[in-house]
Short mmCIF file of the C-alpha atoms (twelve columns), coordinates in Angstrom:
data_MODEL
# 
_entry.id   MODEL 
# 
loop_
_atom_site.group_PDB 
_atom_site.id 
_atom_site.type_symbol 
_atom_site.label_atom_id 
_atom_site.label_alt_id 
_atom_site.label_comp_id 
_atom_site.label_asym_id 
_atom_site.label_seq_id 
_atom_site.Cartn_x 
_atom_site.Cartn_y 
_atom_site.Cartn_z 
_atom_site.pdbx_PDB_model_num 
ATOM 1   C CA . MET A 1   66.613  -48.007 -16.462 1 
ATOM 2   C CA . SER A 2   64.160  -46.957 -18.172 1 
ATOM 3   C CA . ASN A 3   61.069  -48.196 -16.154 1 
ATOM 4   C CA . ARG A 4   63.142  -46.783 -12.917 1 
ATOM 5   C CA . ARG A 5   62.868  -43.050 -14.500 1 
ATOM 6   C CA . THR A 6   59.515  -43.131 -15.199 1 
ATOM 7   C CA . GLY A 7   57.878  -43.977 -12.184 1 
ATOM 8   C CA . SER A 8   55.086  -45.601 -13.626 1 
ATOM 9   C CA . GLY A 9   52.070  -47.446 -11.617 1 
ATOM 10  C CA . THR A 10  53.796  -51.126 -12.924 1 
ATOM 11  C CA . SER A 11  56.503  -50.742 -10.457 1 
ATOM 12  C CA . GLY A 12  53.723  -50.406 -7.576  1 
ATOM 13  C CA . GLY A 13  54.834  -46.761 -6.595  1 
ATOM 14  C CA . ALA A 14  52.207  -43.764 -5.845  1 
ATOM 15  C CA . PRO A 15  52.585  -41.078 -8.231  1 
ATOM 16  C CA . SER A 16  53.671  -37.809 -6.630  1 
ATOM 17  C CA . LYS A 17  51.709  -35.029 -4.998  1 
ATOM 18  C CA . SER A 18  53.042  -33.030 -7.878  1 
ATOM 19  C CA . ALA A 19  52.401  -34.985 -10.489 1 
ATOM 20  C CA . SER A 20  49.349  -35.091 -9.893  1 
ATOM 21  C CA . GLY A 21  48.566  -31.635 -9.102  1 
ATOM 22  C CA . ARG A 22  49.987  -30.735 -12.488 1 
ATOM 23  C CA . ARG A 23  47.484  -33.741 -14.479 1 
ATOM 24  C CA . GLY A 24  44.493  -32.513 -12.287 1 
ATOM 25  C CA . GLN A 25  44.426  -36.343 -11.178 1 
ATOM 26  C CA . LYS A 26  41.635  -36.716 -8.549  1 
ATOM 27  C CA . PRO A 27  42.744  -39.724 -5.677  1 
ATOM 28  C CA . ALA A 28  40.547  -42.959 -5.634  1 
ATOM 29  C CA . ILE A 29  37.926  -42.395 -3.926  1 
ATOM 30  C CA . GLY A 30  37.431  -45.995 -1.685  1 
ATOM 31  C CA . ARG A 31  38.414  -49.467 -2.894  1 
ATOM 32  C CA . PRO A 32  37.125  -50.836 -6.432  1 
ATOM 33  C CA . GLY A 33  33.978  -52.110 -6.146  1 
ATOM 34  C CA . GLU A 34  33.061  -49.956 -3.470  1 
ATOM 35  C CA . LYS A 35  30.303  -47.189 -3.808  1 
ATOM 36  C CA . ALA A 36  31.635  -44.033 -4.119  1 
ATOM 37  C CA . ALA A 37  30.400  -41.390 -1.573  1 
ATOM 38  C CA . SER A 38  28.149  -38.001 -2.418  1 
ATOM 39  C CA . VAL A 39  30.026  -35.499 -1.988  1 
ATOM 40  C CA . LYS A 40  27.791  -32.940 0.278   1 
ATOM 41  C CA . ALA A 41  27.500  -29.161 0.320   1 
ATOM 42  C CA . PRO A 42  29.268  -28.464 3.754   1 
ATOM 43  C CA . LYS A 43  27.581  -27.620 6.698   1 
ATOM 44  C CA . PRO A 44  28.895  -24.377 7.030   1 
ATOM 45  C CA . ALA A 45  27.695  -22.987 4.038   1 
ATOM 46  C CA . LEU A 46  24.010  -24.284 4.982   1 
ATOM 47  C CA . ALA A 47  24.449  -22.513 8.210   1 
ATOM 48  C CA . LYS A 48  25.336  -18.856 6.359   1 
ATOM 49  C CA . ALA A 49  22.011  -19.582 4.058   1 
ATOM 50  C CA . GLN A 50  20.080  -19.904 7.717   1 
ATOM 51  C CA . SER A 51  21.416  -16.765 9.323   1 
ATOM 52  C CA . PRO A 52  19.839  -14.634 11.347  1 
ATOM 53  C CA . LYS A 53  17.316  -12.156 9.612   1 
ATOM 54  C CA . PRO A 54  19.245  -8.359  8.625   1 
ATOM 55  C CA . PRO A 55  19.258  -5.787  10.833  1 
ATOM 56  C CA . SER A 56  16.769  -3.605  9.034   1 
ATOM 57  C CA . ASN A 57  13.921  -6.320  9.920   1 
ATOM 58  C CA . ARG A 58  15.338  -6.042  13.405  1 
ATOM 59  C CA . ALA A 59  14.441  -2.029  13.181  1 
ATOM 60  C CA . GLU A 60  11.137  -2.764  12.082  1 
ATOM 61  C CA . ARG A 61  10.113  -4.462  14.417  1 
ATOM 62  C CA . THR A 62  11.523  -2.527  16.879  1 
ATOM 63  C CA . ALA A 63  9.670   0.855   15.121  1 
ATOM 64  C CA . GLU A 64  6.477   -1.527  15.042  1 
ATOM 65  C CA . ARG A 65  7.604   -1.484  18.851  1 
ATOM 66  C CA . ARG A 66  7.701   1.904   19.518  1 
ATOM 67  C CA . GLU A 67  4.130   1.884   16.971  1 
ATOM 68  C CA . ALA A 68  2.670   0.175   19.462  1 
ATOM 69  C CA . ILE A 69  3.968   1.983   23.211  1 
ATOM 70  C CA . ILE A 70  2.474   5.110   21.012  1 
ATOM 71  C CA . GLU A 71  -1.209  3.076   20.451  1 
ATOM 72  C CA . ALA A 72  -1.130  2.071   24.449  1 
ATOM 73  C CA . ALA A 73  -0.213  5.616   25.877  1 
ATOM 74  C CA . LEU A 74  -2.577  7.206   23.945  1 
ATOM 75  C CA . ASP A 75  -5.025  4.727   25.346  1 
ATOM 76  C CA . GLU A 76  -4.339  5.418   28.278  1 
ATOM 77  C CA . PHE A 77  -3.531  9.679   28.481  1 
ATOM 78  C CA . ILE A 78  -7.295  9.386   27.026  1 
ATOM 79  C CA . SER A 79  -8.939  6.663   29.148  1 
ATOM 80  C CA . ARG A 80  -6.755  7.996   32.734  1 
ATOM 81  C CA . GLY A 81  -5.313  11.393  31.769  1 
ATOM 82  C CA . PHE A 82  -1.947  12.279  32.085  1 
ATOM 83  C CA . THR A 83  -1.874  12.442  35.347  1 
ATOM 84  C CA . ALA A 84  -3.127  9.053   36.360  1 
ATOM 85  C CA . THR A 85  -1.649  7.471   33.234  1 
ATOM 86  C CA . ARG A 86  1.450   4.966   35.096  1 
ATOM 87  C CA . ILE A 87  4.327   3.270   32.746  1 
ATOM 88  C CA . ASP A 88  3.259   -0.262  34.057  1 
ATOM 89  C CA . ASP A 89  -0.268  0.821   32.425  1 
ATOM 90  C CA . VAL A 90  1.399   1.430   29.026  1 
ATOM 91  C CA . ALA A 91  3.870   -1.299  28.976  1 
ATOM 92  C CA . ARG A 92  0.671   -3.440  30.466  1 
ATOM 93  C CA . ARG A 93  -1.556  -2.699  27.323  1 
ATOM 94  C CA . ALA A 94  1.694   -2.379  24.930  1 
ATOM 95  C CA . GLY A 95  2.585   -6.025  25.454  1 
ATOM 96  C CA . VAL A 96  5.988   -5.191  26.774  1 
ATOM 97  C CA . ALA A 97  8.108   -5.213  29.605  1 
ATOM 98  C CA . LYS A 98  8.429   -1.890  31.571  1 
ATOM 99  C CA . GLY A 99  12.224  -1.627  30.708  1 
ATOM 100 C CA . THR A 100 11.427  -2.475  26.943  1 
ATOM 101 C CA . ILE A 101 9.407   1.642   27.170  1 
ATOM 102 C CA . TYR A 102 12.436  3.638   28.770  1 
ATOM 103 C CA . LEU A 103 14.630  2.084   25.914  1 
ATOM 104 C CA . HIS A 104 12.452  4.432   24.075  1 
ATOM 105 C CA . PHE A 105 11.077  7.373   26.069  1 
ATOM 106 C CA . LYS A 106 12.462  8.464   29.358  1 
ATOM 107 C CA . ASP A 107 8.876   9.591   30.886  1 
ATOM 108 C CA . LYS A 108 5.432   9.973   30.393  1 
ATOM 109 C CA . GLU A 109 6.064   13.504  29.125  1 
ATOM 110 C CA . SER A 110 8.730   12.051  26.413  1 
ATOM 111 C CA . MET A 111 5.873   9.673   25.439  1 
ATOM 112 C CA . PHE A 112 3.026   12.806  25.348  1 
ATOM 113 C CA . GLU A 113 5.642   14.865  23.263  1 
ATOM 114 C CA . GLU A 114 5.929   11.859  20.610  1 
ATOM 115 C CA . LEU A 115 2.211   11.930  20.540  1 
ATOM 116 C CA . ILE A 116 2.018   15.455  19.490  1 
ATOM 117 C CA . ARG A 117 4.990   14.827  17.075  1 
ATOM 118 C CA . THR A 118 3.512   11.779  14.797  1 
ATOM 119 C CA . ALA A 119 -0.398  12.984  15.225  1 
ATOM 120 C CA . LEU A 120 -0.412  16.466  14.614  1 
ATOM 121 C CA . VAL A 121 3.218   17.787  13.161  1 
ATOM 122 C CA . PRO A 122 2.929   15.899  9.809   1 
ATOM 123 C CA . LEU A 123 -0.413  17.940  9.048   1 
ATOM 124 C CA . ILE A 124 0.371   21.063  10.211  1 
ATOM 125 C CA . GLY A 125 3.358   20.979  7.835   1 
ATOM 126 C CA . ARG A 126 1.081   20.887  5.052   1 
ATOM 127 C CA . LEU A 127 0.177   24.610  5.707   1 
ATOM 128 C CA . HIS A 128 3.355   25.590  4.755   1 
ATOM 129 C CA . ALA A 129 2.902   23.727  0.791   1 
ATOM 130 C CA . PRO A 130 1.755   26.964  -1.787  1 
ATOM 131 C CA . PRO A 131 -1.569  26.524  -3.331  1 
ATOM 132 C CA . PRO A 132 -1.609  24.799  -6.561  1 
ATOM 133 C CA . ILE A 133 -1.084  26.060  -9.790  1 
ATOM 134 C CA . GLY A 134 -4.212  27.913  -10.782 1 
ATOM 135 C CA . GLY A 135 -5.683  27.178  -7.639  1 
ATOM 136 C CA . SER A 136 -6.998  29.974  -4.901  1 
ATOM 137 C CA . VAL A 137 -5.857  30.520  -1.402  1 
ATOM 138 C CA . ARG A 138 -9.286  30.169  -0.145  1 
ATOM 139 C CA . ASP A 139 -9.249  26.342  -1.550  1 
ATOM 140 C CA . ALA A 140 -6.154  25.693  -0.678  1 
ATOM 141 C CA . VAL A 141 -7.217  26.870  3.313   1 
ATOM 142 C CA . GLU A 142 -10.225 25.333  2.999   1 
ATOM 143 C CA . ALA A 143 -8.970  22.029  2.021   1 
ATOM 144 C CA . PHE A 144 -6.400  21.953  4.772   1 
ATOM 145 C CA . ALA A 145 -9.830  22.953  6.641   1 
ATOM 146 C CA . ARG A 146 -11.482 19.969  5.573   1 
ATOM 147 C CA . THR A 147 -8.402  17.801  6.466   1 
ATOM 148 C CA . PHE A 148 -8.730  19.036  10.148  1 
ATOM 149 C CA . ILE A 149 -11.845 18.251  10.608  1 
ATOM 150 C CA . GLN A 150 -11.888 15.125  9.272   1 
ATOM 151 C CA . GLU A 151 -8.306  14.003  10.892  1 
ATOM 152 C CA . VAL A 152 -8.340  15.867  13.710  1 
ATOM 153 C CA . ALA A 153 -11.675 16.444  15.483  1 
ATOM 154 C CA . SER A 154 -13.510 13.753  14.493  1 
ATOM 155 C CA . THR A 155 -10.824 11.466  15.930  1 
ATOM 156 C CA . ARG A 156 -8.767  10.621  18.509  1 
ATOM 157 C CA . ARG A 157 -6.140  13.136  17.656  1 
ATOM 158 C CA . GLY A 158 -8.356  15.545  18.670  1 
ATOM 159 C CA . ASP A 159 -8.611  13.776  22.007  1 
ATOM 160 C CA . ILE A 160 -4.817  15.250  22.003  1 
ATOM 161 C CA . VAL A 161 -5.405  19.095  21.938  1 
ATOM 162 C CA . ARG A 162 -8.312  17.991  24.467  1 
ATOM 163 C CA . LEU A 163 -5.782  16.597  27.284  1 
ATOM 164 C CA . ILE A 164 -3.182  19.541  26.339  1 
ATOM 165 C CA . VAL A 165 -5.866  22.208  27.366  1 
ATOM 166 C CA . ALA A 166 -6.630  19.722  31.047  1 
ATOM 167 C CA . GLU A 167 -3.185  19.438  31.350  1 
ATOM 168 C CA . GLU A 168 -1.569  23.018  30.888  1 
ATOM 169 C CA . PRO A 169 -2.085  23.903  34.005  1 
ATOM 170 C CA . ARG A 170 -0.699  21.107  35.984  1 
ATOM 171 C CA . PHE A 171 2.311   20.379  32.858  1 
ATOM 172 C CA . PRO A 172 2.810   23.718  31.435  1 
ATOM 173 C CA . SER A 173 5.524   22.334  29.323  1 
ATOM 174 C CA . ILE A 174 3.303   19.935  27.553  1 
ATOM 175 C CA . ALA A 175 1.529   23.180  26.102  1 
ATOM 176 C CA . ASP A 176 4.825   24.691  25.836  1 
ATOM 177 C CA . PHE A 177 6.111   21.833  23.395  1 
ATOM 178 C CA . TYR A 178 2.763   21.536  21.703  1 
ATOM 179 C CA . TYR A 179 2.735   25.841  20.753  1 
ATOM 180 C CA . ARG A 180 6.176   25.200  19.705  1 
ATOM 181 C CA . GLU A 181 6.046   21.895  17.530  1 
ATOM 182 C CA . VAL A 182 2.081   22.685  16.202  1 
ATOM 183 C CA . VAL A 183 0.197   26.485  17.135  1 
ATOM 184 C CA . SER A 184 3.877   28.327  16.728  1 
ATOM 185 C CA . ARG A 185 4.003   26.301  12.822  1 
ATOM 186 C CA . GLY A 186 0.346   26.431  11.905  1 
ATOM 187 C CA . LEU A 187 -0.062  30.280  12.876  1 
ATOM 188 C CA . ALA A 188 3.484   30.741  10.138  1 
ATOM 189 C CA . GLY A 189 1.480   28.631  7.272   1 
ATOM 190 C CA . MET A 190 -1.763  30.667  7.916   1 
ATOM 191 C CA . ARG A 191 -0.231  33.951  7.834   1 
ATOM 192 C CA . ALA A 192 1.809   33.703  4.552   1 
ATOM 193 C CA . LEU A 193 -1.350  32.094  2.857   1 
ATOM 194 C CA . ILE A 194 -3.377  35.335  4.251   1 
ATOM 195 C CA . GLU A 195 -0.466  37.486  2.598   1 
ATOM 196 C CA . LEU A 196 -0.601  35.563  -0.528  1 
ATOM 197 C CA . ALA A 197 -4.271  36.250  -0.689  1 
ATOM 198 C CA . VAL A 198 -3.733  39.839  0.600   1 
ATOM 199 C CA . SER A 199 -1.211  40.297  -2.845  1 
ATOM 200 C CA . ARG A 200 -3.780  38.304  -4.816  1 
ATOM 201 C CA . GLY A 201 -6.352  40.232  -4.068  1 
ATOM 202 C CA . GLU A 202 -8.755  37.364  -2.651  1 
ATOM 203 C CA . ILE A 203 -8.911  38.918  0.933   1 
ATOM 204 C CA . GLN A 204 -9.379  43.245  1.167   1 
ATOM 205 C CA . GLN A 205 -8.664  43.300  4.883   1 
ATOM 206 C CA . LYS A 206 -5.032  43.578  5.191   1 
ATOM 207 C CA . ASN A 207 -4.543  43.632  8.649   1 
ATOM 208 C CA . LEU A 208 -6.350  40.078  9.154   1 
ATOM 209 C CA . ALA A 209 -2.538  38.871  8.375   1 
ATOM 210 C CA . ARG A 210 -1.826  39.550  11.960  1 
ATOM 211 C CA . PHE A 211 -4.933  37.871  13.277  1 
ATOM 212 C CA . PRO A 212 -4.042  34.346  11.589  1 
ATOM 213 C CA . GLN A 213 -5.853  33.056  14.881  1 
ATOM 214 C CA . ILE A 214 -9.189  34.325  13.202  1 
ATOM 215 C CA . LEU A 215 -8.644  32.192  10.010  1 
ATOM 216 C CA . VAL A 216 -8.297  28.753  11.736  1 
ATOM 217 C CA . ALA A 217 -10.922 29.633  14.397  1 
ATOM 218 C CA . PRO A 218 -13.940 27.382  13.692  1 
ATOM 219 C CA . ALA A 219 -10.714 24.008  13.670  1 
ATOM 220 C CA . ILE A 220 -10.299 25.117  17.962  1 
ATOM 221 C CA . ILE A 221 -14.045 25.225  18.412  1 
ATOM 222 C CA . ALA A 222 -15.155 21.907  16.088  1 
ATOM 223 C CA . VAL A 223 -12.027 20.625  18.421  1 
ATOM 224 C CA . ILE A 224 -14.085 22.026  21.616  1 
ATOM 225 C CA . TRP A 225 -17.202 21.685  20.547  1 
ATOM 226 C CA . GLN A 226 -16.735 17.677  19.335  1 
ATOM 227 C CA . SER A 227 -15.989 16.909  22.929  1 
ATOM 228 C CA . LEU A 228 -18.263 19.019  25.478  1 
ATOM 229 C CA . PHE A 229 -21.427 19.540  23.549  1 
ATOM 230 C CA . SER A 230 -21.776 16.954  20.159  1 
ATOM 231 C CA . ARG A 231 -24.206 15.151  22.187  1 
ATOM 232 C CA . HIS A 232 -26.203 18.143  22.670  1 
ATOM 233 C CA . ALA A 233 -26.176 19.472  19.330  1 
ATOM 234 C CA . PRO A 234 -23.741 17.701  16.456  1 
ATOM 235 C CA . LEU A 235 -22.026 19.769  14.475  1 
ATOM 236 C CA . ASP A 236 -21.835 19.970  10.698  1 
ATOM 237 C CA . ALA A 237 -17.966 21.304  11.328  1 
ATOM 238 C CA . THR A 238 -17.062 21.824  6.971   1 
ATOM 239 C CA . GLU A 239 -20.180 23.685  6.795   1 
ATOM 240 C CA . MET A 240 -19.045 26.171  9.359   1 
ATOM 241 C CA . PHE A 241 -15.979 26.391  8.305   1 
ATOM 242 C CA . ARG A 242 -17.358 27.250  4.547   1 
ATOM 243 C CA . VAL A 243 -19.503 30.065  5.784   1 
ATOM 244 C CA . HIS A 244 -16.422 31.533  7.895   1 
ATOM 245 C CA . LEU A 245 -14.211 31.519  5.005   1 
ATOM 246 C CA . ASP A 246 -17.224 33.849  2.977   1 
ATOM 247 C CA . LEU A 247 -16.687 36.428  5.669   1 
ATOM 248 C CA . ILE A 248 -13.231 36.641  4.857   1 
ATOM 249 C CA . PHE A 249 -12.776 35.596  1.506   1 
ATOM 250 C CA . GLY A 250 -16.608 36.523  0.131   1 
ATOM 251 C CA . GLU A 251 -19.527 34.222  -1.168  1 
ATOM 252 C CA . ARG A 252 -18.630 32.278  -4.256  1 
ATOM 253 C CA . ARG A 253 -20.175 33.308  -7.430  1 
ATOM 254 C CA . THR A 254 -22.948 31.244  -8.405  1 
ATOM 255 C CA . THR A 255 -22.910 30.108  -12.504 1 
# 
């Protein structure tokens, strides 16, 4: 009677699931004398580890492709001019399909606007920063002029400005965009610096704030001169700007 009640293995009966579950017993793998099979990680876990790159990488690739398109567009605009440049040529130079261009830009004009926005707008934005504590307005203007000459007048950014001048009669909307995004912001920043210099006594001519174009005129001259006359008479634009600032702020004192 006691043997039947215990339900042990002496009678050849298999233990119940509930009993094995309570005692934590594991079922035997294979038969006695056979080598137990090794336990491997399930394939789904391995597949999960090798999942595609995260979305951030896709965003980086998209940004890189967009940048390649912009660079190719700049090359085409400089070599052919705005009118003669075709979307097909930009796509070929960028190494992408023509349809990829339209995923980023609706037409040539929007590509050109992006060139202005990425190449020139950030530079003009520096004008809105006040001079460093203890620094003069002249120092701030001179630093900006030096940066403008180095990064615009003598680089391909200057070609963008020259293209705008050349294409304005046929495409006035490009000049409108350039004025709105670059020129108007630059003049506002320069006017604020002039007013600050007048209040500090650095500039005596108070009416200069009405014509901030006068303060930045050498920068525009440098861009145009670089394109038209530099092969005949190279221009030291930085030194020209220093002389120009001497006329406005007065000559620097040398001790």
